[in-house]
mmCIF file with all atom_site columns, C-alpha atoms in Angstrom:
data_model
loop_
_atom_site.group_PDB
_atom_site.id
_atom_site.type_symbol
_atom_site.label_atom_id
_atom_site.label_alt_id
_atom_site.label_comp_id
_atom_site.label_asym_id
_atom_site.label_entity_id
_atom_site.label_seq_id
_atom_site.pdbx_PDB_ins_code
_atom_site.Cartn_x
_atom_site.Cartn_y
_atom_site.Cartn_z
_atom_site.occupancy
_atom_site.B_iso_or_equiv
_atom_site.pdbx_formal_charge
_atom_site.auth_seq_id
_atom_site.auth_comp_id
_atom_site.auth_asym_id
_atom_site.auth_atom_id
_atom_site.pdbx_PDB_model_num
ATOM 1   C CA . MET R 1 1   ? 16.525  -29.887 13.903 1.00 52.00 ? 25  MET R CA 1
ATOM 2   C CA . ASN R 1 2   ? 14.673  -28.508 10.710 1.00 70.00 ? 26  ASN R CA 1
ATOM 3   C CA . ARG R 1 3   ? 16.122  -25.219 9.047  1.00 90.00 ? 27  ARG R CA 1
ATOM 4   C CA . LEU R 1 4   ? 14.095  -22.325 8.105  1.00 94.00 ? 28  LEU R CA 1
ATOM 5   C CA . ASP R 1 5   ? 12.069  -22.324 4.610  1.00 94.00 ? 29  ASP R CA 1
ATOM 6   C CA . PRO R 1 6   ? 11.689  -18.255 3.540  1.00 95.00 ? 30  PRO R CA 1
ATOM 7   C CA . ARG R 1 7   ? 10.132  -20.293 0.922  1.00 94.00 ? 31  ARG R CA 1
ATOM 8   C CA . LEU R 1 8   ? 6.667   -21.509 3.021  1.00 95.00 ? 32  LEU R CA 1
ATOM 9   C CA . ILE R 1 9   ? 6.830   -17.018 3.391  1.00 96.00 ? 33  ILE R CA 1
ATOM 10  C CA . VAL R 1 10  ? 5.062   -17.580 -0.934 1.00 95.00 ? 34  VAL R CA 1
ATOM 11  C CA . PRO R 1 11  ? 4.142   -21.421 -0.529 1.00 94.00 ? 35  PRO R CA 1
ATOM 12  C CA . PRO R 1 12  ? 3.624   -22.190 -4.011 1.00 94.00 ? 36  PRO R CA 1
ATOM 13  C CA . VAL R 1 13  ? 0.404   -24.276 -3.054 1.00 94.00 ? 37  VAL R CA 1
ATOM 14  C CA . ILE R 1 14  ? -2.337  -22.120 -0.788 1.00 96.00 ? 38  ILE R CA 1
ATOM 15  C CA . SER R 1 15  ? -3.540  -25.093 1.980  1.00 97.00 ? 39  SER R CA 1
ATOM 16  C CA . ASN R 1 16  ? -5.369  -24.741 5.224  1.00 98.00 ? 40  ASN R CA 1
ATOM 17  C CA . VAL R 1 17  ? -1.673  -26.640 6.372  1.00 96.00 ? 41  VAL R CA 1
ATOM 18  C CA . PHE R 1 18  ? 0.078   -24.825 8.220  1.00 97.00 ? 42  PHE R CA 1
ATOM 19  C CA . PRO R 1 19  ? 3.726   -25.725 8.429  1.00 91.00 ? 43  PRO R CA 1
ATOM 20  C CA . GLY R 1 20  ? 5.220   -24.239 10.849 1.00 97.00 ? 44  GLY R CA 1
ATOM 21  C CA . ARG R 1 21  ? 5.307   -24.171 15.121 1.00 97.00 ? 45  ARG R CA 1
ATOM 22  C CA . ARG R 1 22  ? 2.277   -23.908 16.287 1.00 97.00 ? 46  ARG R CA 1
ATOM 23  C CA . LEU R 1 23  ? 3.499   -21.683 18.453 1.00 98.00 ? 47  LEU R CA 1
ATOM 24  C CA . ALA R 1 24  ? 3.287   -18.550 15.419 1.00 98.00 ? 48  ALA R CA 1
ATOM 25  C CA . LEU R 1 25  ? -0.352  -20.619 14.957 1.00 98.00 ? 49  LEU R CA 1
ATOM 26  C CA . TRP R 1 26  ? -2.089  -20.183 18.091 1.00 98.00 ? 50  TRP R CA 1
ATOM 27  C CA . LEU R 1 27  ? -0.864  -16.613 18.467 1.00 98.00 ? 51  LEU R CA 1
ATOM 28  C CA . PHE R 1 28  ? -2.016  -15.880 15.359 1.00 99.00 ? 52  PHE R CA 1
ATOM 29  C CA . ALA R 1 29  ? -5.575  -15.056 16.247 1.00 98.00 ? 53  ALA R CA 1
ATOM 30  C CA . PRO R 1 30  ? -5.486  -12.138 19.193 1.00 98.00 ? 54  PRO R CA 1
ATOM 31  C CA . LEU R 1 31  ? -3.667  -10.918 15.941 1.00 97.00 ? 55  LEU R CA 1
ATOM 32  C CA . VAL R 1 32  ? -6.749  -11.524 13.640 1.00 98.00 ? 56  VAL R CA 1
ATOM 33  C CA . LEU R 1 33  ? -8.747  -10.231 17.250 1.00 98.00 ? 57  LEU R CA 1
ATOM 34  C CA . VAL R 1 34  ? -6.608  -6.915  17.106 1.00 96.00 ? 58  VAL R CA 1
ATOM 35  C CA . THR R 1 35  ? -6.407  -6.064  13.228 1.00 97.00 ? 59  THR R CA 1
ATOM 36  C CA . LEU R 1 36  ? -10.490 -7.103  13.483 1.00 98.00 ? 60  LEU R CA 1
ATOM 37  C CA . TRP R 1 37  ? -11.007 -4.300  17.300 1.00 97.00 ? 61  TRP R CA 1
ATOM 38  C CA . ARG R 1 38  ? -8.730  -1.566  15.245 1.00 95.00 ? 62  ARG R CA 1
ATOM 39  C CA . SER R 1 39  ? -10.981 -1.445  11.685 1.00 98.00 ? 63  SER R CA 1
ATOM 40  C CA . GLN R 1 40  ? -14.148 -0.811  13.826 1.00 97.00 ? 64  GLN R CA 1
ATOM 41  C CA . HIS R 1 41  ? -13.054 1.359   16.819 1.00 96.00 ? 65  HIS R CA 1
ATOM 42  C CA . HIS R 1 42  ? -11.820 3.823   13.636 1.00 97.00 ? 66  HIS R CA 1
ATOM 43  C CA . LEU R 1 43  ? -14.679 3.689   10.970 1.00 97.00 ? 67  LEU R CA 1
ATOM 44  C CA . LEU R 1 44  ? -17.521 3.315   14.122 1.00 97.00 ? 68  LEU R CA 1
ATOM 45  C CA . ALA R 1 45  ? -15.851 5.901   16.915 1.00 98.00 ? 69  ALA R CA 1
ATOM 46  C CA . ALA R 1 46  ? -17.264 9.391   16.385 1.00 98.00 ? 70  ALA R CA 1
ATOM 47  C CA . ASP R 1 47  ? -13.430 10.535  16.662 1.00 98.00 ? 71  ASP R CA 1
ATOM 48  C CA . GLY R 1 48  ? -12.570 7.759   14.347 1.00 98.00 ? 72  GLY R CA 1
ATOM 49  C CA . GLY R 1 49  ? -10.161 7.323   17.793 1.00 98.00 ? 73  GLY R CA 1
ATOM 50  C CA . ALA R 1 50  ? -7.953  10.078  16.260 1.00 98.00 ? 74  ALA R CA 1
ATOM 51  C CA . GLN R 1 51  ? -8.388  11.931  18.977 1.00 98.00 ? 75  GLN R CA 1
ATOM 52  C CA . SER R 1 52  ? -9.926  9.129   22.346 1.00 97.00 ? 76  SER R CA 1
ATOM 53  C CA . ILE R 1 53  ? -6.387  6.629   21.807 1.00 96.00 ? 77  ILE R CA 1
ATOM 54  C CA . ALA R 1 54  ? -3.796  8.565   19.273 1.00 97.00 ? 78  ALA R CA 1
ATOM 55  C CA . HIS R 1 55  ? -4.727  11.705  20.999 1.00 98.00 ? 79  HIS R CA 1
ATOM 56  C CA . ILE R 1 56  ? -4.492  13.908  18.064 1.00 98.00 ? 80  ILE R CA 1
ATOM 57  C CA . PRO R 1 57  ? -5.215  17.350  19.179 1.00 98.00 ? 81  PRO R CA 1
ATOM 58  C CA . LEU R 1 58  ? -8.548  17.786  16.996 1.00 98.00 ? 82  LEU R CA 1
ATOM 59  C CA . ASP R 1 59  ? -10.187 20.199  17.968 1.00 97.00 ? 83  ASP R CA 1
ATOM 60  C CA . GLY R 1 60  ? -7.111  22.470  17.548 1.00 97.00 ? 84  GLY R CA 1
ATOM 61  C CA . TYR R 1 61  ? -7.307  21.922  14.120 1.00 98.00 ? 85  TYR R CA 1
ATOM 62  C CA . SER R 1 62  ? -11.193 24.019  11.757 1.00 98.00 ? 86  SER R CA 1
ATOM 63  C CA . ASP R 1 63  ? -13.781 21.930  12.076 1.00 98.00 ? 87  ASP R CA 1
ATOM 64  C CA . PRO R 1 64  ? -13.256 21.061  8.184  1.00 98.00 ? 88  PRO R CA 1
ATOM 65  C CA . ALA R 1 65  ? -9.647  20.346  9.114  1.00 98.00 ? 89  ALA R CA 1
ATOM 66  C CA . ALA R 1 66  ? -10.629 18.049  12.123 1.00 98.00 ? 90  ALA R CA 1
ATOM 67  C CA . ALA R 1 67  ? -13.362 16.114  9.457  1.00 98.00 ? 91  ALA R CA 1
ATOM 68  C CA . THR R 1 68  ? -10.785 15.273  7.534  1.00 98.00 ? 92  THR R CA 1
ATOM 69  C CA . ILE R 1 69  ? -8.062  13.831  9.862  1.00 98.00 ? 93  ILE R CA 1
ATOM 70  C CA . VAL R 1 70  ? -11.173 11.465  10.870 1.00 98.00 ? 94  VAL R CA 1
ATOM 71  C CA . GLY R 1 71  ? -12.258 10.487  7.893  1.00 98.00 ? 95  GLY R CA 1
ATOM 72  C CA . VAL R 1 72  ? -8.836  9.198   6.773  1.00 98.00 ? 96  VAL R CA 1
ATOM 73  C CA . PHE R 1 73  ? -9.113  6.689   9.932  1.00 98.00 ? 97  PHE R CA 1
ATOM 74  C CA . ALA R 1 74  ? -12.200 5.748   8.829  1.00 98.00 ? 98  ALA R CA 1
ATOM 75  C CA . LEU R 1 75  ? -10.477 5.228   5.598  1.00 98.00 ? 99  LEU R CA 1
ATOM 76  C CA . TRP R 1 76  ? -7.818  3.253   7.360  1.00 97.00 ? 100 TRP R CA 1
ATOM 77  C CA . GLY R 1 77  ? -10.266 1.149   9.798  1.00 98.00 ? 101 GLY R CA 1
ATOM 78  C CA . LEU R 1 78  ? -12.155 0.327   5.995  1.00 98.00 ? 102 LEU R CA 1
ATOM 79  C CA . SER R 1 79  ? -8.065  -0.779  5.742  1.00 98.00 ? 103 SER R CA 1
ATOM 80  C CA . GLN R 1 80  ? -7.813  -2.827  8.844  1.00 98.00 ? 104 GLN R CA 1
ATOM 81  C CA . LEU R 1 81  ? -10.613 -4.806  8.237  1.00 98.00 ? 105 LEU R CA 1
ATOM 82  C CA . ILE R 1 82  ? -10.407 -5.660  5.101  1.00 98.00 ? 106 ILE R CA 1
ATOM 83  C CA . LEU R 1 83  ? -6.710  -6.941  6.050  1.00 98.00 ? 107 LEU R CA 1
ATOM 84  C CA . ALA R 1 84  ? -8.763  -8.720  9.072  1.00 98.00 ? 108 ALA R CA 1
ATOM 85  C CA . PHE R 1 85  ? -10.946 -10.477 6.767  1.00 98.00 ? 109 PHE R CA 1
ATOM 86  C CA . LEU R 1 86  ? -8.069  -11.010 4.227  1.00 99.00 ? 110 LEU R CA 1
ATOM 87  C CA . GLN R 1 87  ? -6.256  -12.451 8.209  1.00 99.00 ? 111 GLN R CA 1
ATOM 88  C CA . LEU R 1 88  ? -9.504  -14.537 9.559  1.00 98.00 ? 112 LEU R CA 1
ATOM 89  C CA . LEU R 1 89  ? -9.560  -16.257 6.157  1.00 98.00 ? 113 LEU R CA 1
ATOM 90  C CA . ALA R 1 90  ? -6.089  -17.867 6.483  1.00 98.00 ? 114 ALA R CA 1
ATOM 91  C CA . LEU R 1 91  ? -6.909  -18.528 10.101 1.00 98.00 ? 115 LEU R CA 1
ATOM 92  C CA . LEU R 1 92  ? -9.754  -20.359 8.950  1.00 98.00 ? 116 LEU R CA 1
ATOM 93  C CA . ARG R 1 93  ? -9.629  -21.790 5.618  1.00 98.00 ? 117 ARG R CA 1
ATOM 94  C CA . TYR R 1 94  ? -5.985  -20.978 3.943  1.00 98.00 ? 118 TYR R CA 1
ATOM 95  C CA . ARG R 1 95  ? -2.843  -21.096 7.027  1.00 98.00 ? 119 ARG R CA 1
ATOM 96  C CA . ALA R 1 96  ? -0.229  -21.856 4.412  1.00 98.00 ? 120 ALA R CA 1
ATOM 97  C CA . MET R 1 97  ? -0.606  -17.710 4.166  1.00 98.00 ? 121 MET R CA 1
ATOM 98  C CA . ILE R 1 98  ? 0.248   -16.848 7.815  1.00 99.00 ? 122 ILE R CA 1
ATOM 99  C CA . PRO R 1 99  ? 3.630   -17.033 7.468  1.00 98.00 ? 123 PRO R CA 1
ATOM 100 C CA . LEU R 1 100 ? 2.888   -14.181 5.084  1.00 98.00 ? 124 LEU R CA 1
ATOM 101 C CA . PHE R 1 101 ? 0.590   -12.516 7.131  1.00 99.00 ? 125 PHE R CA 1
ATOM 102 C CA . TYR R 1 102 ? 3.426   -11.487 9.718  1.00 99.00 ? 126 TYR R CA 1
ATOM 103 C CA . LEU R 1 103 ? 6.398   -10.483 7.519  1.00 98.00 ? 127 LEU R CA 1
ATOM 104 C CA . LEU R 1 104 ? 3.162   -7.960  6.355  1.00 98.00 ? 128 LEU R CA 1
ATOM 105 C CA . THR R 1 105 ? 2.954   -7.029  10.033 1.00 98.00 ? 129 THR R CA 1
ATOM 106 C CA . LEU R 1 106 ? 6.120   -6.450  10.367 1.00 99.00 ? 130 LEU R CA 1
ATOM 107 C CA . ILE R 1 107 ? 6.346   -4.552  7.919  1.00 98.00 ? 131 ILE R CA 1
ATOM 108 C CA . GLU R 1 108 ? 4.030   -2.874  9.041  1.00 97.00 ? 132 GLU R CA 1
ATOM 109 C CA . TYR R 1 109 ? 5.049   -2.120  12.877 1.00 97.00 ? 133 TYR R CA 1
ATOM 110 C CA . SER R 1 110 ? 8.438   -1.903  12.003 1.00 98.00 ? 134 SER R CA 1
ATOM 111 C CA . VAL R 1 111 ? 8.224   1.748   9.750  1.00 98.00 ? 135 VAL R CA 1
ATOM 112 C CA . ARG R 1 112 ? 5.438   2.967   12.101 1.00 96.00 ? 136 ARG R CA 1
ATOM 113 C CA . ALA R 1 113 ? 8.080   2.572   14.770 1.00 96.00 ? 137 ALA R CA 1
ATOM 114 C CA . THR R 1 114 ? 11.168  3.556   13.057 1.00 97.00 ? 138 THR R CA 1
ATOM 115 C CA . TYR R 1 115 ? 10.239  5.720   8.757  1.00 97.00 ? 139 TYR R CA 1
ATOM 116 C CA . ILE R 1 116 ? 6.696   7.535   10.728 1.00 95.00 ? 140 ILE R CA 1
ATOM 117 C CA . PRO R 1 117 ? 8.284   9.286   13.629 1.00 95.00 ? 141 PRO R CA 1
ATOM 118 C CA . ALA R 1 118 ? 11.781  10.305  11.704 1.00 96.00 ? 142 ALA R CA 1
ATOM 119 C CA . TRP R 1 119 ? 9.543   11.500  8.328  1.00 97.00 ? 143 TRP R CA 1
ATOM 120 C CA . ARG R 1 120 ? 6.267   12.030  9.057  1.00 96.00 ? 144 ARG R CA 1
ATOM 121 C CA . PRO R 1 121 ? 5.939   13.112  12.568 1.00 95.00 ? 145 PRO R CA 1
ATOM 122 C CA . ILE R 1 122 ? 2.310   12.692  13.636 1.00 94.00 ? 146 ILE R CA 1
ATOM 123 C CA . PRO R 1 123 ? 1.258   15.950  16.393 1.00 94.00 ? 147 PRO R CA 1
ATOM 124 C CA . THR R 1 124 ? -0.378  14.373  19.412 1.00 96.00 ? 148 THR R CA 1
ATOM 125 C CA . SER R 1 125 ? -0.673  16.220  23.254 1.00 96.00 ? 149 SER R CA 1
ATOM 126 C CA . ALA R 1 126 ? -0.129  12.882  24.447 1.00 97.00 ? 150 ALA R CA 1
ATOM 127 C CA . THR R 1 127 ? 1.837   9.600   23.570 1.00 95.00 ? 151 THR R CA 1
ATOM 128 C CA . ALA R 1 128 ? -0.185  7.065   22.018 1.00 94.00 ? 152 ALA R CA 1
ATOM 129 C CA . PRO R 1 129 ? -0.289  3.346   22.094 1.00 93.00 ? 153 PRO R CA 1
ATOM 130 C CA . GLY R 1 130 ? 0.758   2.517   19.137 1.00 90.00 ? 154 GLY R CA 1
ATOM 131 C CA . ALA R 1 131 ? 3.542   4.872   19.642 1.00 93.00 ? 155 ALA R CA 1
ATOM 132 C CA . LEU R 1 132 ? 4.601   2.888   22.379 1.00 95.00 ? 156 LEU R CA 1
ATOM 133 C CA . ILE R 1 133 ? 3.717   -0.708  21.356 1.00 96.00 ? 157 ILE R CA 1
ATOM 134 C CA . ASN R 1 134 ? 5.198   -1.230  17.794 1.00 96.00 ? 158 ASN R CA 1
ATOM 135 C CA . VAL R 1 135 ? 8.987   -1.406  19.056 1.00 97.00 ? 159 VAL R CA 1
ATOM 136 C CA . PRO R 1 136 ? 7.540   -4.895  20.818 1.00 97.00 ? 160 PRO R CA 1
ATOM 137 C CA . ILE R 1 137 ? 4.395   -5.878  18.346 1.00 97.00 ? 161 ILE R CA 1
ATOM 138 C CA . ALA R 1 138 ? 7.478   -6.225  15.047 1.00 98.00 ? 162 ALA R CA 1
ATOM 139 C CA . VAL R 1 139 ? 10.049  -8.026  17.624 1.00 98.00 ? 163 VAL R CA 1
ATOM 140 C CA . ALA R 1 140 ? 6.836   -10.276 17.706 1.00 98.00 ? 164 ALA R CA 1
ATOM 141 C CA . SER R 1 141 ? 6.123   -10.656 14.442 1.00 98.00 ? 165 SER R CA 1
ATOM 142 C CA . LEU R 1 142 ? 9.867   -11.735 13.479 1.00 99.00 ? 166 LEU R CA 1
ATOM 143 C CA . LEU R 1 143 ? 9.730   -14.029 16.119 1.00 99.00 ? 167 LEU R CA 1
ATOM 144 C CA . LEU R 1 144 ? 6.288   -15.143 15.140 1.00 99.00 ? 168 LEU R CA 1
ATOM 145 C CA . LEU R 1 145 ? 7.424   -14.966 11.654 1.00 98.00 ? 169 LEU R CA 1
ATOM 146 C CA . LEU R 1 146 ? 10.529  -17.623 12.499 1.00 98.00 ? 170 LEU R CA 1
ATOM 147 C CA . LEU R 1 147 ? 8.783   -19.719 14.235 1.00 98.00 ? 171 LEU R CA 1
ATOM 148 C CA . SER R 1 148 ? 5.691   -19.798 10.905 1.00 98.00 ? 172 SER R CA 1
ATOM 149 C CA . ILE R 1 149 ? 8.606   -20.667 8.345  1.00 98.00 ? 173 ILE R CA 1
ATOM 150 C CA . TRP R 1 150 ? 10.543  -23.169 11.032 1.00 97.00 ? 174 TRP R CA 1
ATOM 151 C CA . PRO R 1 151 ? 8.730   -26.013 9.674  1.00 94.00 ? 175 PRO R CA 1
ATOM 152 C CA . ARG R 1 152 ? 7.580   -29.316 12.532 1.00 88.00 ? 176 ARG R CA 1
ATOM 153 C CA . ARG R 1 153 ? 8.680   -32.602 11.607 1.00 78.00 ? 177 ARG R CA 1
ATOM 154 C CA . GLU R 1 154 ? 4.791   -33.874 12.071 1.00 70.00 ? 178 GLU R CA 1
ATOM 155 C CA . VAL R 1 155 ? 3.788   -31.554 8.869  1.00 59.00 ? 179 VAL R CA 1
ATOM 156 C CA . ARG R 1 156 ? 1.214   -34.015 6.911  1.00 57.00 ? 180 ARG R CA 1
ATOM 157 C CA . ALA R 1 157 ? -0.280  -32.151 3.585  1.00 57.00 ? 181 ALA R CA 1
#
């Protein structure tokens, strides 16, 4: 059994060779699709998903404040779109970077699950779906990160 190799998180050469376990490679594609879907929704939905998905009560704010929240969601969507394009590039051309993207996903969802609720809580009218999936996605990202830095024996450059 090969050992985990943390050096694979930031490889010295960025190639299209994915050295980790195949399951981590296969499950990266759904992560890219989810990031693409989230980005387009935050960019294109009338409320940016703020009220329709995140349950932020926009109608309880002044029009300028609600517009600001929707604008911030659109900016977030743009950031997600850029991330999704980079993930897609990694999936199609630079697979050696996939472990790094799993690490970034782990950091993002861990912070969403811990720091944000404790130090920057967002008032909502109901539990947002994101609040429910933060811990499971963080755990899955950790497992997939470990699988992605656990080299296969048959890896060829």
